[in-house]
PDB file of C-alpha atoms and ligand atoms in Angstrom:
ATOM      1  CA  MET R1048     -48.922 -27.404 136.531  1.00 54.00           C
ATOM      2  CA  ASP R1049     -48.182 -30.714 137.868  1.00 67.00           C
ATOM      3  CA  LYS R1050     -48.165 -30.778 141.621  1.00 89.00           C
ATOM      4  CA  GLN R1051     -44.909 -29.530 143.347  1.00 94.00           C
ATOM      5  CA  THR R1052     -43.278 -31.477 145.955  1.00 97.00           C
ATOM      6  CA  TYR R1053     -42.722 -30.966 149.819  1.00 98.00           C
ATOM      7  CA  ILE R1054     -40.154 -31.828 152.264  1.00 98.00           C
ATOM      8  CA  THR R1055     -40.971 -32.380 156.047  1.00 98.00           C
ATOM      9  CA  LEU R1056     -38.556 -30.856 158.344  1.00 98.00           C
ATOM     10  CA  ALA R1057     -37.475 -32.428 161.688  1.00 98.00           C
ATOM     11  CA  ASP R1058     -39.631 -30.171 163.518  1.00 98.00           C
ATOM     12  CA  GLY R1059     -42.755 -31.374 161.671  1.00 98.00           C
ATOM     13  CA  ASN R1060     -43.187 -28.437 159.512  1.00 98.00           C
ATOM     14  CA  ARG R1061     -43.462 -28.873 155.580  1.00 98.00           C
ATOM     15  CA  MET R1062     -41.693 -26.609 153.120  1.00 98.00           C
ATOM     16  CA  PRO R1063     -41.846 -26.572 149.097  1.00 98.00           C
ATOM     17  CA  GLN R1064     -38.994 -28.363 147.658  1.00 98.00           C
ATOM     18  CA  LEU R1065     -38.841 -25.397 144.911  1.00 98.00           C
ATOM     19  CA  GLY R1066     -38.955 -21.715 145.771  1.00 98.00           C
ATOM     20  CA  LEU R1067     -37.816 -18.489 144.310  1.00 98.00           C
ATOM     21  CA  GLY R1068     -34.469 -16.717 145.409  1.00 98.00           C
ATOM     22  CA  VAL R1069     -34.180 -13.186 145.314  1.00 98.00           C
ATOM     23  CA  TRP R1070     -30.458 -12.201 146.065  1.00 98.00           C
ATOM     24  CA  GLN R1071     -29.209  -9.417 143.926  1.00 97.00           C
ATOM     25  CA  ALA R1072     -32.630  -8.144 143.036  1.00 98.00           C
ATOM     26  CA  THR R1073     -33.656  -4.528 143.799  1.00 98.00           C
ATOM     27  CA  ASN R1074     -36.783  -3.878 145.793  1.00 98.00           C
ATOM     28  CA  ASP R1075     -38.756  -3.438 142.516  1.00 98.00           C
ATOM     29  CA  GLN R1076     -37.362  -6.354 140.806  1.00 98.00           C
ATOM     30  CA  ALA R1077     -38.099  -8.515 144.125  1.00 98.00           C
ATOM     31  CA  GLU R1078     -41.818  -7.166 143.996  1.00 98.00           C
ATOM     32  CA  ASN R1079     -42.134  -7.919 140.621  1.00 98.00           C
ATOM     33  CA  ALA R1080     -40.649 -11.282 140.835  1.00 98.00           C
ATOM     34  CA  VAL R1081     -42.525 -12.291 143.697  1.00 98.00           C
ATOM     35  CA  HIS R1082     -45.689 -11.150 142.292  1.00 98.00           C
ATOM     36  CA  THR R1083     -44.829 -13.346 139.161  1.00 98.00           C
ATOM     37  CA  ALA R1084     -43.790 -16.254 141.195  1.00 98.00           C
ATOM     38  CA  LEU R1085     -46.968 -16.512 143.418  1.00 98.00           C
ATOM     39  CA  ASP R1086     -49.199 -15.819 140.344  1.00 98.00           C
ATOM     40  CA  ASN R1087     -47.506 -18.834 138.778  1.00 97.00           C
ATOM     41  CA  GLY R1088     -47.786 -21.469 141.603  1.00 97.00           C
ATOM     42  CA  TYR R1089     -44.454 -20.674 143.683  1.00 98.00           C
ATOM     43  CA  ARG R1090     -45.391 -20.768 147.451  1.00 98.00           C
ATOM     44  CA  SER R1091     -41.665 -20.619 148.759  1.00 98.00           C
ATOM     45  CA  ILE R1092     -39.755 -17.263 148.714  1.00 98.00           C
ATOM     46  CA  ASP R1093     -36.140 -16.849 149.895  1.00 98.00           C
ATOM     47  CA  THR R1094     -34.793 -13.358 151.022  1.00 98.00           C
ATOM     48  CA  ALA R1095     -32.201 -12.074 153.568  1.00 98.00           C
ATOM     49  CA  ALA R1096     -31.829  -8.839 155.535  1.00 98.00           C
ATOM     50  CA  ILE R1097     -28.419  -8.243 153.685  1.00 97.00           C
ATOM     51  CA  TYR R1098     -30.290  -8.456 150.246  1.00 98.00           C
ATOM     52  CA  GLN R1099     -31.758  -5.018 151.284  1.00 98.00           C
ATOM     53  CA  ASN R1100     -34.999  -6.123 149.199  1.00 98.00           C
ATOM     54  CA  GLU R1101     -37.308  -7.653 152.016  1.00 98.00           C
ATOM     55  CA  GLU R1102     -39.469  -4.382 151.545  1.00 98.00           C
ATOM     56  CA  GLY R1103     -40.030  -5.308 147.938  1.00 98.00           C
ATOM     57  CA  VAL R1104     -40.936  -8.837 148.928  1.00 98.00           C
ATOM     58  CA  GLY R1105     -43.161  -7.474 151.572  1.00 98.00           C
ATOM     59  CA  LYS R1106     -45.193  -5.224 149.110  1.00 98.00           C
ATOM     60  CA  ALA R1107     -45.782  -8.361 146.909  1.00 98.00           C
ATOM     61  CA  LEU R1108     -46.783 -10.351 150.003  1.00 98.00           C
ATOM     62  CA  SER R1109     -49.215  -7.720 151.426  1.00 98.00           C
ATOM     63  CA  THR R1110     -51.168  -7.772 148.037  1.00 97.00           C
ATOM     64  CA  THR R1111     -51.278 -11.292 147.083  1.00 98.00           C
ATOM     65  CA  SER R1112     -54.328 -13.392 147.277  1.00 97.00           C
ATOM     66  CA  VAL R1113     -52.547 -16.276 148.272  1.00 97.00           C
ATOM     67  CA  PRO R1114     -53.367 -16.750 151.834  1.00 98.00           C
ATOM     68  CA  ARG R1115     -50.498 -16.663 154.406  1.00 98.00           C
ATOM     69  CA  GLU R1116     -50.714 -20.200 155.421  1.00 97.00           C
ATOM     70  CA  SER R1117     -50.058 -21.494 151.973  1.00 97.00           C
ATOM     71  CA  LEU R1118     -46.786 -19.370 151.749  1.00 98.00           C
ATOM     72  CA  PHE R1119     -43.366 -20.271 152.960  1.00 98.00           C
ATOM     73  CA  ILE R1120     -41.105 -17.168 153.838  1.00 99.00           C
ATOM     74  CA  THR R1121     -37.533 -17.304 154.444  1.00 99.00           C
ATOM     75  CA  THR R1122     -35.211 -14.594 155.648  1.00 99.00           C
ATOM     76  CA  LYS R1123     -31.688 -14.476 157.456  1.00 98.00           C
ATOM     77  CA  LEU R1124     -29.830 -13.213 160.220  1.00 98.00           C
ATOM     78  CA  TRP R1125     -26.962 -11.099 158.895  1.00 97.00           C
ATOM     79  CA  ASN R1126     -23.365 -11.510 160.500  1.00 96.00           C
ATOM     80  CA  THR R1127     -23.038  -8.365 162.157  1.00 96.00           C
ATOM     81  CA  ASP R1128     -26.673  -8.970 164.100  1.00 97.00           C
ATOM     82  CA  GLN R1129     -25.530 -12.271 165.693  1.00 97.00           C
ATOM     83  CA  GLN R1130     -26.056 -10.593 169.158  1.00 97.00           C
ATOM     84  CA  HIS R1131     -29.224  -9.008 168.443  1.00 97.00           C
ATOM     85  CA  ALA R1132     -31.143 -11.522 166.642  1.00 98.00           C
ATOM     86  CA  ARG R1133     -34.604 -10.566 168.309  1.00 98.00           C
ATOM     87  CA  LYS R1134     -34.240  -6.947 166.984  1.00 98.00           C
ATOM     88  CA  ALA R1135     -32.982  -8.194 163.581  1.00 98.00           C
ATOM     89  CA  LEU R1136     -35.990 -10.491 163.096  1.00 98.00           C
ATOM     90  CA  THR R1137     -38.409  -7.881 164.263  1.00 98.00           C
ATOM     91  CA  ASP R1138     -36.932  -5.421 161.756  1.00 98.00           C
ATOM     92  CA  SER R1139     -37.161  -8.049 158.878  1.00 98.00           C
ATOM     93  CA  LEU R1140     -40.845  -8.735 159.814  1.00 98.00           C
ATOM     94  CA  LYS R1141     -41.773  -5.158 159.688  1.00 98.00           C
ATOM     95  CA  LYS R1142     -40.184  -4.746 156.045  1.00 98.00           C
ATOM     96  CA  LEU R1143     -41.819  -8.207 154.873  1.00 98.00           C
ATOM     97  CA  GLN R1144     -45.077  -6.966 156.629  1.00 98.00           C
ATOM     98  CA  LEU R1145     -45.580 -10.249 158.284  1.00 98.00           C
ATOM     99  CA  ASP R1146     -46.206 -11.411 162.019  1.00 98.00           C
ATOM    100  CA  TYR R1147     -43.990 -14.486 161.575  1.00 98.00           C
ATOM    101  CA  VAL R1148     -41.430 -15.991 159.098  1.00 98.00           C
ATOM    102  CA  ASP R1149     -41.813 -19.699 158.275  1.00 99.00           C
ATOM    103  CA  LEU R1150     -38.066 -20.227 158.375  1.00 99.00           C
ATOM    104  CA  TYR R1151     -35.213 -18.033 159.769  1.00 99.00           C
ATOM    105  CA  LEU R1152     -31.718 -18.730 159.029  1.00 99.00           C
ATOM    106  CA  MET R1153     -28.364 -17.801 160.548  1.00 98.00           C
ATOM    107  CA  HIS R1154     -26.532 -16.565 157.392  1.00 98.00           C
ATOM    108  CA  TRP R1155     -23.004 -17.615 158.089  1.00 96.00           C
ATOM    109  CA  PRO R1156     -21.386 -19.102 161.125  1.00 96.00           C
ATOM    110  CA  VAL R1157     -18.337 -16.602 160.997  1.00 95.00           C
ATOM    111  CA  PRO R1158     -16.211 -18.541 163.506  1.00 92.00           C
ATOM    112  CA  GLU R1159     -13.765 -15.757 163.964  1.00 91.00           C
ATOM    113  CA  GLN R1160     -16.489 -13.671 165.507  1.00 92.00           C
ATOM    114  CA  GLY R1161     -17.268 -16.402 168.065  1.00 94.00           C
ATOM    115  CA  HIS R1162     -20.975 -15.617 168.376  1.00 96.00           C
ATOM    116  CA  TYR R1163     -22.884 -18.257 166.328  1.00 97.00           C
ATOM    117  CA  VAL R1164     -23.890 -20.336 169.330  1.00 98.00           C
ATOM    118  CA  ASP R1165     -24.997 -17.419 171.232  1.00 98.00           C
ATOM    119  CA  ALA R1166     -27.079 -16.312 168.144  1.00 98.00           C
ATOM    120  CA  TRP R1167     -28.386 -19.902 167.785  1.00 98.00           C
ATOM    121  CA  GLN R1168     -29.522 -19.917 171.415  1.00 98.00           C
ATOM    122  CA  GLN R1169     -31.529 -16.617 170.759  1.00 98.00           C
ATOM    123  CA  MET R1170     -33.146 -18.008 167.503  1.00 98.00           C
ATOM    124  CA  ILE R1171     -34.345 -21.035 169.643  1.00 98.00           C
ATOM    125  CA  GLU R1172     -36.101 -18.264 171.877  1.00 98.00           C
ATOM    126  CA  LEU R1173     -37.710 -16.758 168.658  1.00 98.00           C
ATOM    127  CA  GLN R1174     -38.861 -19.795 167.557  1.00 98.00           C
ATOM    128  CA  LYS R1175     -40.588 -20.485 171.131  1.00 98.00           C
ATOM    129  CA  SER R1176     -42.039 -16.902 170.915  1.00 98.00           C
ATOM    130  CA  GLY R1177     -43.692 -17.864 167.410  1.00 98.00           C
ATOM    131  CA  LEU R1178     -41.956 -15.267 165.364  1.00 98.00           C
ATOM    132  CA  ALA R1179     -40.339 -18.074 163.356  1.00 98.00           C
ATOM    133  CA  LYS R1180     -41.910 -21.255 162.752  1.00 98.00           C
ATOM    134  CA  SER R1181     -38.618 -23.234 162.037  1.00 99.00           C
ATOM    135  CA  ILE R1182     -34.945 -22.166 162.498  1.00 98.00           C
ATOM    136  CA  GLY R1183     -31.869 -23.219 160.623  1.00 98.00           C
ATOM    137  CA  VAL R1184     -28.726 -22.152 159.194  1.00 98.00           C
ATOM    138  CA  CYS R1185     -26.583 -21.399 156.103  1.00 98.00           C
ATOM    139  CA  ASN R1186     -22.920 -22.242 155.302  1.00 97.00           C
ATOM    140  CA  PHE R1187     -22.429 -24.364 158.087  1.00 97.00           C
ATOM    141  CA  GLN R1188     -20.077 -27.416 158.136  1.00 95.00           C
ATOM    142  CA  PRO R1189     -20.529 -30.469 160.332  1.00 97.00           C
ATOM    143  CA  ALA R1190     -18.085 -29.135 163.023  1.00 95.00           C
ATOM    144  CA  HIS R1191     -20.375 -26.048 163.546  1.00 95.00           C
ATOM    145  CA  LEU R1192     -23.634 -27.983 163.352  1.00 98.00           C
ATOM    146  CA  LEU R1193     -22.399 -30.346 165.980  1.00 97.00           C
ATOM    147  CA  ARG R1194     -21.283 -27.802 168.337  1.00 97.00           C
ATOM    148  CA  LEU R1195     -24.619 -25.968 168.119  1.00 98.00           C
ATOM    149  CA  GLU R1196     -26.415 -29.389 169.289  1.00 97.00           C
ATOM    150  CA  ALA R1197     -23.934 -30.009 171.930  1.00 98.00           C
ATOM    151  CA  GLU R1198     -24.060 -26.513 173.267  1.00 98.00           C
ATOM    152  CA  THR R1199     -27.895 -26.010 172.894  1.00 98.00           C
ATOM    153  CA  GLY R1200     -29.582 -29.256 172.717  1.00 98.00           C
ATOM    154  CA  VAL R1201     -31.287 -27.994 169.251  1.00 98.00           C
ATOM    155  CA  LYS R1202     -30.227 -28.989 166.153  1.00 97.00           C
ATOM    156  CA  PRO R1203     -31.132 -26.831 162.988  1.00 98.00           C
ATOM    157  CA  VAL R1204     -33.625 -28.600 160.830  1.00 98.00           C
ATOM    158  CA  ILE R1205     -31.955 -27.137 157.548  1.00 98.00           C
ATOM    159  CA  ASN R1206     -28.641 -25.980 156.319  1.00 98.00           C
ATOM    160  CA  GLN R1207     -28.560 -23.797 153.039  1.00 98.00           C
ATOM    161  CA  VAL R1208     -25.347 -24.195 151.249  1.00 98.00           C
ATOM    162  CA  GLU R1209     -23.772 -23.604 147.930  1.00 98.00           C
ATOM    163  CA  ILE R1210     -24.639 -26.459 145.631  1.00 98.00           C
ATOM    164  CA  HIS R1211     -24.611 -26.873 141.893  1.00 98.00           C
ATOM    165  CA  PRO R1212     -23.173 -29.335 139.592  1.00 98.00           C
ATOM    166  CA  LEU R1213     -19.550 -27.865 139.686  1.00 98.00           C
ATOM    167  CA  HIS R1214     -20.012 -28.183 143.707  1.00 98.00           C
ATOM    168  CA  ALA R1215     -22.162 -31.063 144.213  1.00 98.00           C
ATOM    169  CA  GLN R1216     -21.602 -31.301 147.860  1.00 98.00           C
ATOM    170  CA  LEU R1217     -22.134 -35.139 147.955  1.00 98.00           C
ATOM    171  CA  GLU R1218     -20.615 -35.951 151.411  1.00 97.00           C
ATOM    172  CA  LEU R1219     -22.064 -32.912 153.200  1.00 98.00           C
ATOM    173  CA  ALA R1220     -25.443 -33.684 152.005  1.00 98.00           C
ATOM    174  CA  CYS R1221     -25.230 -37.361 152.748  1.00 98.00           C
ATOM    175  CA  TRP R1222     -23.844 -36.478 156.464  1.00 98.00           C
ATOM    176  CA  GLN R1223     -27.109 -34.225 156.919  1.00 98.00           C
ATOM    177  CA  LYS R1224     -29.267 -36.709 155.859  1.00 98.00           C
ATOM    178  CA  CYS R1225     -28.024 -39.225 158.729  1.00 98.00           C
ATOM    179  CA  HIS R1226     -28.551 -36.344 161.026  1.00 98.00           C
ATOM    180  CA  ASP R1227     -31.930 -35.451 159.873  1.00 98.00           C
ATOM    181  CA  ILE R1228     -30.983 -32.097 158.602  1.00 98.00           C
ATOM    182  CA  VAL R1229     -32.363 -31.027 155.429  1.00 98.00           C
ATOM    183  CA  THR R1230     -29.922 -29.862 152.664  1.00 98.00           C
ATOM    184  CA  GLU R1231     -31.050 -26.661 150.837  1.00 98.00           C
ATOM    185  CA  SER R1232     -29.065 -25.590 147.614  1.00 98.00           C
ATOM    186  CA  TRP R1233     -28.035 -22.044 147.136  1.00 98.00           C
ATOM    187  CA  SER R1234     -26.800 -20.787 143.657  1.00 98.00           C
ATOM    188  CA  PRO R1235     -28.341 -24.049 142.274  1.00 98.00           C
ATOM    189  CA  LEU R1236     -27.867 -22.980 138.744  1.00 98.00           C
ATOM    190  CA  ALA R1237     -24.260 -22.108 139.116  1.00 97.00           C
ATOM    191  CA  GLN R1238     -25.437 -18.543 138.952  1.00 96.00           C
ATOM    192  CA  GLY R1239     -26.746 -18.572 135.428  1.00 92.00           C
ATOM    193  CA  GLY R1240     -24.925 -21.737 134.306  1.00 86.00           C
ATOM    194  CA  ASN R1241     -21.072 -20.940 134.335  1.00 89.00           C
ATOM    195  CA  GLY R1242     -20.610 -23.789 131.666  1.00 95.00           C
ATOM    196  CA  VAL R1243     -22.948 -26.089 133.228  1.00 97.00           C
ATOM    197  CA  PHE R1244     -25.559 -25.654 130.580  1.00 98.00           C
ATOM    198  CA  ASP R1245     -23.473 -26.510 127.851  1.00 98.00           C
ATOM    199  CA  SER R1246     -21.976 -29.742 129.117  1.00 98.00           C
ATOM    200  CA  GLU R1247     -22.606 -32.839 127.338  1.00 98.00           C
ATOM    201  CA  ILE R1248     -24.817 -34.566 129.752  1.00 98.00           C
ATOM    202  CA  ILE R1249     -27.079 -31.603 130.530  1.00 98.00           C
ATOM    203  CA  GLN R1250     -27.299 -31.223 126.742  1.00 98.00           C
ATOM    204  CA  ALA R1251     -28.165 -34.815 126.249  1.00 98.00           C
ATOM    205  CA  LEU R1252     -30.784 -34.790 129.189  1.00 98.00           C
ATOM    206  CA  SER R1253     -32.247 -31.638 127.699  1.00 98.00           C
ATOM    207  CA  LYS R1254     -32.987 -33.412 124.584  1.00 98.00           C
ATOM    208  CA  LYS R1255     -34.256 -36.612 125.836  1.00 98.00           C
ATOM    209  CA  TYR R1256     -36.987 -34.745 128.384  1.00 98.00           C
ATOM    210  CA  ALA R1257     -37.500 -31.869 125.781  1.00 98.00           C
ATOM    211  CA  LYS R1258     -36.656 -29.639 128.863  1.00 98.00           C
ATOM    212  CA  THR R1259     -34.314 -26.664 129.217  1.00 98.00           C
ATOM    213  CA  PRO R1260     -30.784 -27.081 130.603  1.00 98.00           C
ATOM    214  CA  ALA R1261     -31.888 -24.976 133.719  1.00 98.00           C
ATOM    215  CA  GLN R1262     -34.849 -27.331 134.190  1.00 98.00           C
ATOM    216  CA  ILE R1263     -32.645 -30.418 134.003  1.00 98.00           C
ATOM    217  CA  VAL R1264     -30.209 -28.849 136.774  1.00 98.00           C
ATOM    218  CA  ILE R1265     -33.352 -28.017 139.103  1.00 98.00           C
ATOM    219  CA  ARG R1266     -34.758 -31.510 138.536  1.00 98.00           C
ATOM    220  CA  TRP R1267     -31.055 -32.962 139.677  1.00 98.00           C
ATOM    221  CA  HIS R1268     -31.621 -30.956 143.002  1.00 98.00           C
ATOM    222  CA  ILE R1269     -34.922 -32.312 143.526  1.00 98.00           C
ATOM    223  CA  ASP R1270     -34.254 -35.865 142.622  1.00 98.00           C
ATOM    224  CA  ARG R1271     -31.291 -35.807 145.066  1.00 98.00           C
ATOM    225  CA  GLY R1272     -33.897 -34.794 147.819  1.00 98.00           C
ATOM    226  CA  LEU R1273     -32.550 -31.316 148.402  1.00 98.00           C
ATOM    227  CA  VAL R1274     -34.570 -27.999 148.626  1.00 98.00           C
ATOM    228  CA  VAL R1275     -33.905 -25.521 145.824  1.00 98.00           C
ATOM    229  CA  ILE R1276     -34.147 -21.893 145.414  1.00 98.00           C
ATOM    230  CA  PRO R1277     -33.201 -20.738 141.801  1.00 98.00           C
ATOM    231  CA  LYS R1278     -33.084 -16.908 141.390  1.00 98.00           C
ATOM    232  CA  SER R1279     -34.804 -15.285 138.395  1.00 98.00           C
ATOM    233  CA  VAL R1280     -36.249 -11.628 137.878  1.00 98.00           C
ATOM    234  CA  THR R1281     -37.255 -12.684 134.384  1.00 98.00           C
ATOM    235  CA  GLU R1282     -40.820 -13.641 134.054  1.00 98.00           C
ATOM    236  CA  SER R1283     -40.373 -16.444 131.401  1.00 98.00           C
ATOM    237  CA  ARG R1284     -37.554 -17.941 133.523  1.00 98.00           C
ATOM    238  CA  ILE R1285     -39.543 -17.821 136.640  1.00 98.00           C
ATOM    239  CA  ILE R1286     -42.243 -19.873 135.075  1.00 98.00           C
ATOM    240  CA  GLU R1287     -39.678 -22.113 133.315  1.00 98.00           C
ATOM    241  CA  ASN R1288     -38.022 -23.043 136.770  1.00 98.00           C
ATOM    242  CA  LEU R1289     -41.162 -24.378 138.395  1.00 98.00           C
ATOM    243  CA  ALA R1290     -42.080 -26.453 135.409  1.00 98.00           C
ATOM    244  CA  VAL R1291     -40.292 -29.391 136.548  1.00 98.00           C
ATOM    245  CA  PHE R1292     -42.690 -31.511 138.238  1.00 98.00           C
ATOM    246  CA  ASP R1293     -43.935 -33.336 134.935  1.00 97.00           C
ATOM    247  CA  PHE R1294     -40.543 -35.491 134.741  1.00 97.00           C
ATOM    248  CA  LYS R1295     -38.172 -37.185 136.699  1.00 98.00           C
ATOM    249  CA  LEU R1296     -34.350 -38.164 136.404  1.00 98.00           C
ATOM    250  CA  ASP R1297     -33.453 -41.710 136.957  1.00 98.00           C
ATOM    251  CA  LYS R1298     -30.782 -42.650 139.419  1.00 98.00           C
ATOM    252  CA  SER R1299     -28.111 -43.187 136.691  1.00 98.00           C
ATOM    253  CA  GLU R1300     -28.844 -39.787 135.394  1.00 98.00           C
ATOM    254  CA  VAL R1301     -28.462 -38.125 138.821  1.00 98.00           C
ATOM    255  CA  LEU R1302     -25.116 -40.005 139.222  1.00 98.00           C
ATOM    256  CA  ALA R1303     -24.019 -38.822 135.729  1.00 98.00           C
ATOM    257  CA  ILE R1304     -24.523 -35.096 136.489  1.00 98.00           C
ATOM    258  CA  ASN R1305     -22.762 -35.902 139.827  1.00 98.00           C
ATOM    259  CA  LEU R1306     -19.661 -36.405 137.888  1.00 98.00           C
ATOM    260  CA  LEU R1307     -19.543 -32.768 136.711  1.00 98.00           C
ATOM    261  CA  ASP R1308     -18.503 -31.938 140.466  1.00 97.00           C
ATOM    262  CA  GLN R1309     -15.106 -30.257 140.505  1.00 96.00           C
ATOM    263  CA  GLY R1310     -15.375 -29.049 144.154  1.00 93.00           C
ATOM    264  CA  LYS R1311     -15.588 -25.378 142.621  1.00 92.00           C
ATOM    265  CA  ARG R1312     -17.060 -22.879 144.671  1.00 93.00           C
ATOM    266  CA  LEU R1313     -18.735 -19.653 143.190  1.00 94.00           C
ATOM    267  CA  GLY R1314     -19.034 -18.122 146.718  1.00 92.00           C
ATOM    268  CA  PRO R1315     -17.061 -17.953 149.697  1.00 90.00           C
ATOM    269  CA  ASN R1316     -15.521 -20.620 151.805  1.00 88.00           C
ATOM    270  CA  PRO R1317     -17.670 -20.703 155.033  1.00 86.00           C
ATOM    271  CA  TYR R1318     -14.586 -21.952 157.089  1.00 80.00           C
ATOM    272  CA  THR R1319     -12.879 -18.632 156.448  1.00 79.00           C
ATOM    273  CA  PHE R1320     -15.627 -16.171 155.312  1.00 83.00           C
ATOM    274  CA  SER R1321     -15.562 -13.419 157.735  1.00 75.00           C
ATOM    275  CA  ARG R1322     -17.233 -10.493 156.216  1.00 60.00           C
ATOM    276  CA  ALA R1323     -19.059  -8.579 158.823  1.00 54.00           C
ATOM    277  CA  ASP R1324     -19.842  -5.273 157.130  1.00 44.00           C
TER     278      ASP R1324
HETATM  279  N1  LIG F1974     -27.427 -18.476 152.230  1.00 58.79           N
HETATM  280  C1  LIG F1974     -26.572 -17.779 151.421  1.00 58.79           C
HETATM  281  O1  LIG F1974     -25.199 -17.532 151.692  1.00 58.79           O
HETATM  282  C2  LIG F1974     -26.676 -17.664 149.862  1.00 58.79           C
HETATM  283  C3  LIG F1974     -25.807 -17.291 149.044  1.00 58.79           C
HETATM  284  C4  LIG F1974     -26.293 -17.003 147.915  1.00 58.79           C
HETATM  285  C5  LIG F1974     -27.638 -17.312 147.139  1.00 58.79           C
HETATM  286  N2  LIG F1974     -28.534 -17.863 148.286  1.00 58.79           N
HETATM  287  C6  LIG F1974     -29.971 -17.773 147.720  1.00 58.79           C
HETATM  288  O2  LIG F1974     -29.954 -18.632 146.613  1.00 58.79           O
HETATM  289  C7  LIG F1974     -30.635 -18.032 145.614  1.00 58.79           C
HETATM  290  C8  LIG F1974     -30.189 -18.417 144.098  1.00 58.79           C
HETATM  291  O3  LIG F1974     -28.608 -18.476 144.067  1.00 58.79           O
HETATM  292  P1  LIG F1974     -28.120 -17.331 143.027  1.00 58.79           P
HETATM  293  O4  LIG F1974     -29.178 -16.240 142.916  1.00 58.79           O
HETATM  294  O5  LIG F1974     -26.637 -17.050 143.746  1.00 58.79           O
HETATM  295  O6  LIG F1974     -27.973 -18.203 141.747  1.00 58.79           O
HETATM  296  P2  LIG F1974     -28.658 -19.265 140.663  1.00 58.79           P
HETATM  297  O7  LIG F1974     -30.021 -19.012 141.105  1.00 58.79           O
HETATM  298  O8  LIG F1974     -27.908 -20.515 140.521  1.00 58.79           O
HETATM  299  O9  LIG F1974     -28.503 -18.165 139.266  1.00 58.79           O
HETATM  300  C9  LIG F1974     -29.260 -17.140 139.100  1.00 58.79           C
HETATM  301  C10 LIG F1974     -28.912 -16.681 137.728  1.00 58.79           C
HETATM  302  O10 LIG F1974     -29.369 -17.570 136.661  1.00 58.79           O
HETATM  303  C11 LIG F1974     -30.275 -16.809 135.912  1.00 58.79           C
HETATM  304  N3  LIG F1974     -31.262 -17.776 135.730  1.00 58.79           N
HETATM  305  C12 LIG F1974     -32.358 -18.117 136.397  1.00 58.79           C
HETATM  306  N4  LIG F1974     -33.073 -18.992 135.675  1.00 58.79           N
HETATM  307  C13 LIG F1974     -32.668 -19.315 134.608  1.00 58.79           C
HETATM  308  C14 LIG F1974     -32.933 -20.011 133.427  1.00 58.79           C
HETATM  309  N5  LIG F1974     -34.117 -20.790 133.507  1.00 58.79           N
HETATM  310  N6  LIG F1974     -32.165 -20.146 132.187  1.00 58.79           N
HETATM  311  C15 LIG F1974     -30.943 -19.484 132.247  1.00 58.79           C
HETATM  312  N7  LIG F1974     -30.506 -18.442 133.293  1.00 58.79           N
HETATM  313  C16 LIG F1974     -31.437 -18.457 134.406  1.00 58.79           C
HETATM  314  C17 LIG F1974     -30.741 -15.685 136.829  1.00 58.79           C
HETATM  315  O11 LIG F1974     -30.927 -14.673 135.637  1.00 58.79           O
HETATM  316  P3  LIG F1974     -32.113 -13.364 135.742  1.00 58.79           P
HETATM  317  O12 LIG F1974     -32.516 -13.214 137.053  1.00 58.79           O
HETATM  318  O13 LIG F1974     -31.566 -12.304 134.866  1.00 58.79           O
HETATM  319  O14 LIG F1974     -33.308 -14.217 135.133  1.00 58.79           O
HETATM  320  C18 LIG F1974     -29.375 -15.277 137.269  1.00 58.79           C
HETATM  321  O15 LIG F1974     -28.519 -14.636 136.668  1.00 58.79           O
HETATM  322  C19 LIG F1974     -30.434 -16.573 145.895  1.00 58.79           C
HETATM  323  O16 LIG F1974     -31.295 -15.834 145.297  1.00 58.79           O
HETATM  324  C20 LIG F1974     -30.574 -16.577 147.293  1.00 58.79           C
HETATM  325  O17 LIG F1974     -31.959 -16.546 147.765  1.00 58.79           O
HETATM  326  C21 LIG F1974     -28.090 -17.939 149.404  1.00 58.79           C
END
């Protein structure tokens, strides 16, 4: 396998640019998928307390021969725990069978709850105590990010948001780059394609590079400088999704895929998402 690439976060920590997502995987599926991924060269895993599969991820992590310092493990603070971040992270660590996570993310701002700044302050303390090496957020908009920095003096190093060719988020990614915040793409494959894989440009690039449509889309994220975490519980796809470091899209090809953007979200709108169950 060609060498995978890493991104340096504003706090100096490095993270793999490509990782495995495990949303909607059961504990058993997550355990198998993480085993397969680590055996085939992945080093970054993205889970969350709300996925209810941290135990499965933890089982795989506890038996892998990959040294802990080579792994990059992310989990997330769920909305209903925003006032209890330390307990939430401690519970996650127990399930993951880890002493620390590499990245702890606040899952949603849920502005109507009014707790996200307080939660961020707690996460700053968790980082100081070494339980999380880096801290960041998901689904934050610039207004939320600016408020965190203004009120705590600490900026998230990463914002994980919905990005795929139907929702390219060009402005947000550009704004975050100017603010030294790394952009990480969730649902990077548009949740299995949603028509993207059949589009003319993806088909043409797939032929040109002799790569699958999913590999072309993953490479589009990487060549935009984003971190990307495609999910799969299928061994062949887990392997396929990492085999993207032996080719590169040129700038005009990245721009051509950008033109598929329809501003079409597949997930909730972060301004209004208020699920707190
Ligand atoms: N922070 C947040 O709010 C948030 C929200 C959503 C997701 N996420 C994170 O982002 C990760 C990825 O997003 P996602 O799970 O929504 O969707 P995704 O990665 O865009 O797509 C996953 C789907 O694509 C299929 N797939 C994977 N590789 C494929 C390939 N090479 N060819 C064809 N189909 C393929 C998978 O099927 P199989 O599994 O059956 O192979 C699955 O159905 C999640 O797992 C999670 O870690 C975060």
